[in-house]
Short mmCIF file of C-alpha atoms in Angstrom, two decimals:
data_model
loop_
_atom_site.label_atom_id
_atom_site.label_comp_id
_atom_site.label_asym_id
_atom_site.label_seq_id
_atom_site.Cartn_x
_atom_site.Cartn_y
_atom_site.Cartn_z
CA MET A 1 -13.61 7.23 -25.91
CA LEU A 2 -13.89 8.68 -21.86
CA LEU A 3 -16.41 6.99 -19.60
CA ALA A 4 -16.87 8.61 -16.17
CA LEU A 5 -16.14 6.38 -13.36
CA THR A 6 -17.57 6.52 -9.68
CA ASN A 7 -16.97 3.45 -6.76
CA THR A 8 -19.16 2.99 -3.30
CA PRO A 9 -16.21 3.40 -0.44
CA ARG A 10 -14.97 0.17 1.48
CA ASP A 11 -15.28 -0.28 4.96
CA TYR A 12 -12.35 -1.89 5.97
CA ALA A 13 -12.19 -1.45 9.44
CA TRP A 14 -8.84 0.17 9.43
CA GLY A 15 -11.30 2.82 7.38
CA SER A 16 -11.16 6.99 8.17
CA GLN A 17 -14.68 7.89 8.99
CA THR A 18 -13.96 11.79 7.76
CA LEU A 19 -10.15 11.06 4.82
CA LEU A 20 -12.46 10.38 2.07
CA ALA A 21 -15.36 12.86 2.90
CA ASP A 22 -13.23 15.50 3.27
CA LEU A 23 -11.21 15.37 0.15
CA GLU A 24 -15.26 14.91 -2.08
CA GLY A 25 -16.05 18.05 -0.22
CA ARG A 26 -19.56 16.33 1.69
CA THR A 27 -20.59 15.06 5.08
CA PRO A 28 -19.06 12.36 6.48
CA THR A 29 -21.22 9.01 6.52
CA GLY A 30 -20.40 7.76 9.64
CA VAL A 31 -18.79 4.15 9.05
CA PRO A 32 -15.10 3.99 7.92
CA GLU A 33 -14.34 5.03 4.60
CA ALA A 34 -11.16 2.50 3.59
CA GLU A 35 -10.76 2.52 0.02
CA VAL A 36 -11.99 2.76 -3.25
CA TRP A 37 -11.03 1.23 -6.92
CA PHE A 38 -10.64 2.23 -9.88
CA GLY A 39 -9.99 -0.55 -12.15
CA ASP A 40 -12.02 -3.81 -13.85
CA HIS A 41 -10.63 -6.28 -10.99
CA PRO A 42 -13.48 -9.16 -10.11
CA GLY A 43 -13.93 -7.43 -6.76
CA ASP A 44 -14.86 -4.52 -6.75
CA PRO A 45 -15.43 -3.60 -10.97
CA ALA A 46 -15.85 0.37 -10.84
CA GLU A 47 -19.18 1.70 -11.48
CA VAL A 48 -19.07 3.12 -15.45
CA VAL A 49 -21.57 6.08 -14.30
CA GLY A 50 -25.11 6.04 -16.46
CA ASP A 51 -23.67 2.43 -17.54
CA GLY A 52 -23.23 -1.29 -15.28
CA THR A 53 -19.75 -1.74 -14.62
CA LEU A 54 -16.30 -1.49 -16.12
CA ASP A 55 -15.71 -4.96 -16.71
CA ARG A 56 -17.57 -5.01 -19.16
CA VAL A 57 -16.32 -3.05 -21.36
CA THR A 58 -12.19 -3.85 -20.99
CA GLY A 59 -13.51 -7.81 -20.43
CA GLY A 60 -11.17 -7.84 -17.38
CA THR A 61 -8.26 -7.20 -19.12
CA LEU A 62 -6.31 -4.16 -17.64
CA PRO A 63 -2.96 -4.87 -15.95
CA TYR A 64 -3.38 -2.53 -12.75
CA LEU A 65 -5.11 -0.62 -10.10
CA LEU A 66 -6.26 2.23 -9.11
CA LYS A 67 -6.96 3.48 -5.35
CA LEU A 68 -8.03 6.06 -3.36
CA LEU A 69 -6.92 4.33 0.49
CA ALA A 70 -7.61 6.14 4.05
CA ALA A 71 -6.09 4.41 6.72
CA GLY A 72 -7.58 5.98 9.45
CA SER A 73 -5.75 3.28 11.53
CA PRO A 74 -2.80 0.41 10.44
CA LEU A 75 -3.28 -2.09 8.28
CA SER A 76 -2.12 -5.39 8.54
CA ILE A 77 1.95 -5.70 7.96
CA GLN A 78 2.29 -7.82 4.88
CA VAL A 79 4.26 -9.13 1.56
CA HIS A 80 3.25 -9.94 -1.96
CA PRO A 81 4.32 -12.73 -3.85
CA THR A 82 6.61 -12.40 -7.16
CA ILE A 83 5.31 -13.63 -10.05
CA GLU A 84 5.96 -16.89 -10.33
CA GLN A 85 5.52 -17.48 -6.78
CA ALA A 86 2.53 -16.29 -7.17
CA ARG A 87 1.84 -18.62 -9.95
CA ALA A 88 3.18 -21.68 -8.14
CA GLY A 89 0.92 -21.35 -5.07
CA TRP A 90 -2.27 -21.08 -7.55
CA ALA A 91 -1.39 -23.94 -8.25
CA LYS A 92 -1.11 -25.39 -5.05
CA GLU A 93 -3.99 -24.07 -4.07
CA ALA A 94 -6.00 -25.06 -7.10
CA GLU A 95 -8.61 -27.79 -5.17
CA LEU A 96 -8.59 -25.49 -2.44
CA PRO A 97 -12.38 -23.15 -2.68
CA LEU A 98 -11.50 -18.87 -4.05
CA ASP A 99 -12.87 -18.93 -0.30
CA HIS A 100 -11.79 -21.62 2.29
CA PRO A 101 -9.44 -19.83 4.65
CA GLU A 102 -5.89 -21.89 4.40
CA ARG A 103 -5.97 -20.55 0.72
CA ASN A 104 -2.95 -17.77 0.57
CA TYR A 105 -3.58 -17.07 -2.82
CA ARG A 106 -6.61 -15.26 -4.69
CA ASP A 107 -4.85 -15.19 -7.87
CA ASP A 108 -1.36 -16.21 -10.25
CA ASN A 109 -0.16 -12.63 -10.60
CA HIS A 110 2.64 -10.10 -8.16
CA LYS A 111 1.77 -7.40 -6.89
CA PRO A 112 3.52 -4.75 -7.18
CA GLU A 113 2.76 -1.36 -6.11
CA LEU A 114 3.05 2.74 -5.43
CA ILE A 115 1.25 4.53 -3.01
CA VAL A 116 1.75 8.62 -3.26
CA ALA A 117 0.45 10.73 -0.37
CA LEU A 118 -2.41 13.38 -0.68
CA SER A 119 -2.63 13.77 3.30
CA ASP A 120 0.69 16.24 4.84
CA ARG A 121 1.86 13.64 6.18
CA PHE A 122 0.92 9.42 5.12
CA GLU A 123 3.26 7.16 7.61
CA SER A 124 3.94 3.49 6.98
CA LEU A 125 6.59 0.65 7.74
CA SER A 126 8.71 0.21 4.17
CA GLY A 127 11.20 -2.88 4.14
CA LEU A 128 12.66 -3.80 7.08
CA ARG A 129 15.99 -1.65 8.86
CA ARG A 130 19.45 -3.01 8.51
CA VAL A 131 19.97 -4.95 11.75
CA ALA A 132 22.89 -3.23 13.09
CA GLN A 133 20.47 0.18 13.25
CA THR A 134 17.39 -1.86 14.79
CA LEU A 135 19.86 -3.57 17.42
CA ARG A 136 21.04 0.86 18.58
CA LEU A 137 17.40 1.22 18.38
CA LEU A 138 17.07 -1.98 21.21
CA ASP A 139 19.36 -0.03 23.11
CA ALA A 140 17.06 2.84 23.69
CA LEU A 141 14.82 -0.28 25.43
CA GLU A 142 14.53 -1.94 29.01
CA GLN A 143 16.93 -5.09 28.41
CA GLY A 144 14.37 -7.72 29.96
CA PRO A 145 14.45 -11.78 29.18
CA GLY A 146 12.45 -10.56 25.24
CA VAL A 147 14.75 -7.91 24.60
CA ALA A 148 17.41 -10.42 25.19
CA THR A 149 15.97 -13.01 23.03
CA LEU A 150 15.36 -10.78 19.64
CA ARG A 151 18.92 -9.06 19.93
CA THR A 152 20.09 -12.89 20.76
CA LEU A 153 18.64 -13.79 17.35
CA LEU A 154 19.16 -10.94 15.36
CA GLU A 155 23.34 -11.19 16.54
CA GLY A 156 23.29 -14.52 16.51
CA GLN A 157 21.09 -16.25 12.81
CA GLU A 158 22.10 -16.47 9.58
CA ASP A 159 18.84 -15.13 8.50
CA PRO A 160 18.27 -13.29 11.83
CA LEU A 161 15.42 -11.30 10.31
CA GLY A 162 13.80 -14.14 8.48
CA ALA A 163 14.74 -16.17 12.10
CA ALA A 164 12.87 -13.31 14.94
CA ILE A 165 9.74 -12.91 13.19
CA GLY A 166 9.41 -16.45 13.10
CA TRP A 167 9.72 -17.11 16.16
CA LEU A 168 8.02 -13.24 16.76
CA LEU A 169 4.71 -15.17 14.76
CA GLY A 170 5.78 -18.95 16.20
CA GLY A 171 2.38 -18.13 18.75
CA ASP A 172 4.84 -19.83 21.73
CA ALA A 173 6.97 -15.73 22.14
CA GLN A 174 3.67 -14.33 23.28
CA GLN A 175 5.20 -13.44 26.95
CA GLU A 176 8.64 -11.42 24.97
CA VAL A 177 6.84 -9.68 23.39
CA ASP A 178 4.08 -8.22 25.53
CA GLU A 179 7.55 -7.23 27.46
CA ILE A 180 9.44 -5.73 24.09
CA ILE A 181 5.69 -3.86 24.07
CA ALA A 182 5.56 -2.38 27.41
CA ALA A 183 9.70 -1.53 27.06
CA VAL A 184 8.44 0.51 24.04
CA HIS A 185 5.74 2.09 25.69
CA ALA A 186 7.73 3.51 28.73
CA ALA A 187 10.84 4.30 25.87
CA ALA A 188 8.26 6.52 24.33
CA GLU A 189 7.28 8.13 26.51
CA GLY A 190 10.79 9.91 27.99
CA ASP A 191 13.40 10.46 24.82
CA ALA A 192 14.78 8.18 23.70
CA GLY A 193 17.12 10.51 21.44
CA GLU A 194 16.83 9.26 17.39
CA TRP A 195 14.72 5.68 18.27
CA SER A 196 11.81 8.28 19.82
CA VAL A 197 9.79 9.18 16.68
CA THR A 198 9.53 5.48 15.16
CA LEU A 199 8.78 4.19 18.67
CA ARG A 200 6.21 6.68 19.51
CA ALA A 201 5.31 5.70 15.95
CA VAL A 202 4.97 1.46 16.91
CA ALA A 203 3.38 2.57 20.48
CA GLY A 204 0.83 3.83 18.49
CA ILE A 205 0.83 0.77 16.51
CA ALA A 206 0.60 -1.19 19.85
CA ARG A 207 -2.28 0.65 21.07
CA HIS A 208 -4.27 0.43 18.59
CA TYR A 209 -3.85 -3.37 18.25
CA PRO A 210 -2.48 -4.40 21.51
CA GLY A 211 -0.49 -7.72 22.92
CA ASP A 212 -0.02 -8.80 19.12
CA PRO A 213 2.98 -9.69 18.02
CA GLY A 214 3.45 -7.58 14.61
CA VAL A 215 3.85 -4.89 16.96
CA VAL A 216 7.34 -6.14 17.66
CA VAL A 217 7.65 -7.11 13.99
CA ALA A 218 6.97 -3.80 13.17
CA LEU A 219 10.16 -2.61 15.04
CA LEU A 220 11.91 -4.45 12.88
CA MET A 221 11.05 -2.40 9.54
CA ASN A 222 11.99 1.07 8.33
CA HIS A 223 9.45 3.76 9.46
CA VAL A 224 8.30 5.96 6.58
CA VAL A 225 7.11 9.66 6.94
CA LEU A 226 5.96 11.11 3.76
CA GLN A 227 4.63 14.19 2.21
CA ARG A 228 2.15 15.15 -0.30
CA GLY A 229 2.95 14.28 -3.30
CA GLU A 230 5.41 11.89 -2.36
CA GLY A 231 5.84 8.39 -3.25
CA VAL A 232 7.55 4.86 -2.30
CA PHE A 233 7.45 2.07 -4.90
CA LEU A 234 6.80 -1.63 -3.11
CA ARG A 235 8.13 -4.18 -4.52
CA ALA A 236 7.38 -8.01 -3.77
CA GLY A 237 9.15 -9.85 -1.15
CA LEU A 238 8.88 -6.24 0.59
CA LEU A 239 7.30 -6.38 4.23
CA HIS A 240 5.45 -3.32 4.47
CA ALA A 241 1.90 -1.61 6.52
CA TYR A 242 0.40 1.34 6.05
CA LEU A 243 -0.21 3.64 9.24
CA SER A 244 -1.56 6.45 8.89
CA GLY A 245 -2.85 8.69 6.18
CA LEU A 246 -4.45 9.84 2.63
CA GLY A 247 -3.53 8.06 -0.38
CA VAL A 248 -2.84 7.31 -4.62
CA GLU A 249 -2.65 3.84 -4.89
CA ILE A 250 -1.81 1.94 -7.33
CA MET A 251 -0.77 -2.03 -8.07
CA ALA A 252 -0.64 -4.53 -10.42
CA ALA A 253 -4.72 -6.12 -10.66
CA SER A 254 -4.05 -8.84 -8.20
CA ASP A 255 -5.23 -10.05 -4.60
CA ASN A 256 -2.80 -11.42 -3.21
CA VAL A 257 -1.17 -11.07 0.11
CA LEU A 258 0.38 -12.93 3.00
CA ARG A 259 0.02 -11.38 6.60
CA GLY A 260 2.98 -10.58 9.09
CA GLY A 261 0.79 -9.05 11.74
CA LEU A 262 -1.70 -6.92 13.16
CA THR A 263 -4.58 -8.99 11.76
CA PRO A 264 -6.83 -11.18 13.29
CA LYS A 265 -7.38 -12.63 10.15
CA ARG A 266 -5.24 -16.55 9.20
CA ILE A 267 -1.20 -15.98 9.48
CA ASP A 268 0.48 -18.85 7.27
CA VAL A 269 3.92 -18.28 8.65
CA ALA A 270 5.53 -20.79 7.28
CA GLU A 271 4.16 -19.33 3.69
CA LEU A 272 5.20 -15.94 4.89
CA LEU A 273 8.52 -16.50 5.78
CA ARG A 274 9.10 -18.31 2.18
CA ILE A 275 8.16 -15.39 -0.10
CA LEU A 276 9.68 -13.31 1.89
CA ASP A 277 12.51 -10.55 1.01
CA THR A 278 15.02 -10.56 4.36
CA ALA A 279 17.34 -8.16 2.50
CA THR A 280 18.10 -4.92 4.14
CA GLY A 281 17.63 -0.71 4.12
CA GLU A 282 15.53 2.10 3.67
CA VAL A 283 12.98 1.99 0.54
CA PRO A 284 13.66 5.38 -1.56
CA VAL A 285 11.40 8.20 -1.35
CA LEU A 286 9.99 9.28 -4.52
CA ARG A 287 9.56 12.90 -4.52
CA PRO A 288 7.58 15.26 -7.16
CA GLU A 289 9.96 17.78 -9.07
CA GLU A 290 9.53 21.32 -7.53
CA GLY A 291 7.70 23.42 -10.34
CA GLN A 292 7.06 21.26 -13.70
CA ALA A 293 3.67 20.48 -14.63
CA ILE A 294 4.34 16.47 -14.78
CA THR A 295 6.33 14.37 -12.08
CA GLU A 296 6.82 10.67 -12.80
CA TYR A 297 6.97 8.25 -10.70
CA PRO A 298 9.56 5.61 -12.10
CA VAL A 299 8.28 2.17 -11.12
CA PRO A 300 10.70 -0.72 -12.44
CA VAL A 301 7.55 -3.09 -13.48
CA PRO A 302 5.57 -2.84 -16.34
CA ASP A 303 2.50 -3.49 -14.50
CA PHE A 304 1.35 -0.02 -13.94
CA ALA A 305 2.68 3.65 -14.91
CA LEU A 306 1.50 6.51 -12.75
CA ARG A 307 1.70 10.22 -13.22
CA ARG A 308 1.11 13.57 -10.72
CA VAL A 309 -0.15 16.50 -13.22
CA MET A 310 -0.45 19.97 -11.14
CA LEU A 311 -3.11 22.70 -13.36
CA ASP A 312 -2.89 26.35 -12.70
CA GLY A 313 -5.33 26.82 -15.36
CA GLN A 314 -3.07 26.10 -18.39
CA PRO A 315 -3.68 22.94 -20.36
CA VAL A 316 -1.81 19.82 -19.93
CA THR A 317 -1.11 17.56 -22.84
CA VAL A 318 0.09 13.78 -21.77
CA ASP A 319 0.93 11.06 -24.12
CA VAL A 320 -0.24 7.68 -23.32
CA GLU A 321 -0.78 4.54 -24.29
CA GLY A 322 -2.78 1.62 -23.37
CA PRO A 323 -6.27 1.63 -21.55
CA THR A 324 -5.37 4.61 -19.08
CA MET A 325 -7.14 6.30 -15.81
CA VAL A 326 -7.35 10.27 -14.74
CA LEU A 327 -8.13 10.04 -11.63
CA ALA A 328 -8.95 13.80 -9.28
CA THR A 329 -7.54 14.96 -6.27
CA SER A 330 -8.05 18.48 -6.54
CA GLY A 331 -9.56 21.40 -7.41
CA VAL A 332 -11.51 22.08 -11.54
CA VAL A 333 -10.28 18.86 -13.38
CA ARG A 334 -11.54 18.33 -17.50
CA VAL A 335 -10.12 15.66 -19.51
CA GLY A 336 -10.93 15.94 -22.79
CA SER A 337 -9.83 13.01 -26.21
CA ALA A 338 -7.94 14.21 -29.96
CA ALA A 339 -11.96 13.61 -31.42
CA GLY A 340 -13.07 16.42 -28.55
CA ASP A 341 -15.02 14.76 -26.33
CA GLU A 342 -14.63 16.67 -22.99
CA LEU A 343 -15.82 15.43 -19.68
CA ALA A 344 -15.52 16.75 -15.88
CA VAL A 345 -13.92 15.04 -13.25
CA ALA A 346 -15.40 15.48 -9.52
CA VAL A 347 -13.07 15.19 -6.71
CA GLY A 348 -12.70 11.96 -6.01
CA THR A 349 -13.72 10.50 -9.06
CA ALA A 350 -11.58 9.00 -12.46
CA VAL A 351 -11.98 9.00 -16.48
CA PHE A 352 -11.60 6.23 -18.03
CA ALA A 353 -10.66 6.34 -21.55
CA ASP A 354 -9.29 3.49 -24.09
CA ALA A 355 -6.74 2.55 -25.65
CA ALA A 356 -7.68 3.73 -28.95
CA GLU A 357 -7.02 7.54 -27.15
CA ARG A 358 -3.31 8.97 -27.87
CA THR A 359 -2.77 11.91 -26.07
CA LEU A 360 -5.30 13.46 -23.55
CA THR A 361 -5.68 16.72 -22.58
CA LEU A 362 -6.36 18.00 -18.70
CA ARG A 363 -8.07 21.70 -18.30
CA GLY A 364 -8.79 23.68 -15.11
CA ALA A 365 -6.85 24.29 -12.07
CA GLY A 366 -5.71 21.58 -8.99
CA GLU A 367 -4.09 17.95 -8.95
CA ALA A 368 -5.00 14.75 -10.74
CA PHE A 369 -3.56 11.42 -11.16
CA VAL A 370 -2.44 9.65 -14.43
CA ALA A 371 -2.99 5.69 -14.61
CA THR A 372 -1.57 3.99 -17.76
CA PRO A 373 -0.49 0.15 -17.86
CA GLY A 374 3.43 0.37 -17.88
CA HIS A 375 6.50 -0.17 -20.35
#
């Protein structure tokens, strides 16, 4: 069984007014368009063309949520829980209504995720930079009291990054935050050597969120620039934020987010620090296999798997297991089943195949992403 899927873009404030419209070849609506959800999550189930919503077909059992994500400005800095943390948090908040302002957990699931760039440049903050490198970055800033305090925290604590983030978000460091942000702007306007690109990116964040302590939290994170087809996997506990660009995102079917800045929404500092993984280091970039029709993006979770398929006019057959989606992202794409059914997939829309399908054949000339449960 093949079903055509579509959905209405979600109009979050950080969305782009042009990226999704350009992808789909249509006139922009004039409002931010941030995400298009392809899944059965109750927050916004995909629309089955001509026949209701996908959750009526699946019963809300899909283990993954596939999205188009278009960032016109930075998203909030955030982290997601492990499944054990999510279950404990969900149970602890059982008596709070789902819309309660102090609720952190919307479900009892974890939310690992993978983002793959569709734009030629996709900028993100992914994970915490090694402390020794951040201390070198601080050398590029004017050495005022705020920088000095941050340096002391990073040099002298058993958990230096937890201590620094707790201080920045705790509400008593606004004067120091403002001073550090001013130093970032000044350094970004000059030559900061190896840190010039990173400091210009952080200064850009500050222009969107003036005075936000999250700007200084961003200063502690790896600035990662993806090219089209490249991706990063973000495990539970890993601090991250998307800054700009268009991408395909797939995640476990969850809505659990703990925020750490760049947002007007509530930040529960204690809970953020409890689930935050302060291990440092670069997050590996997953790159497409040059000359290969199919690129796999290996992830260490069973909730989802994602493959990129490049079509050059020759049919490509992919083995699938479990409920599958094929999302078209460029060109002309058609999806056929072993039974001989075939559907055209317009760019920016998807086809759903139920678990009875074992192979799908993609035809045309363009690009598509195949999402399935993992192994």
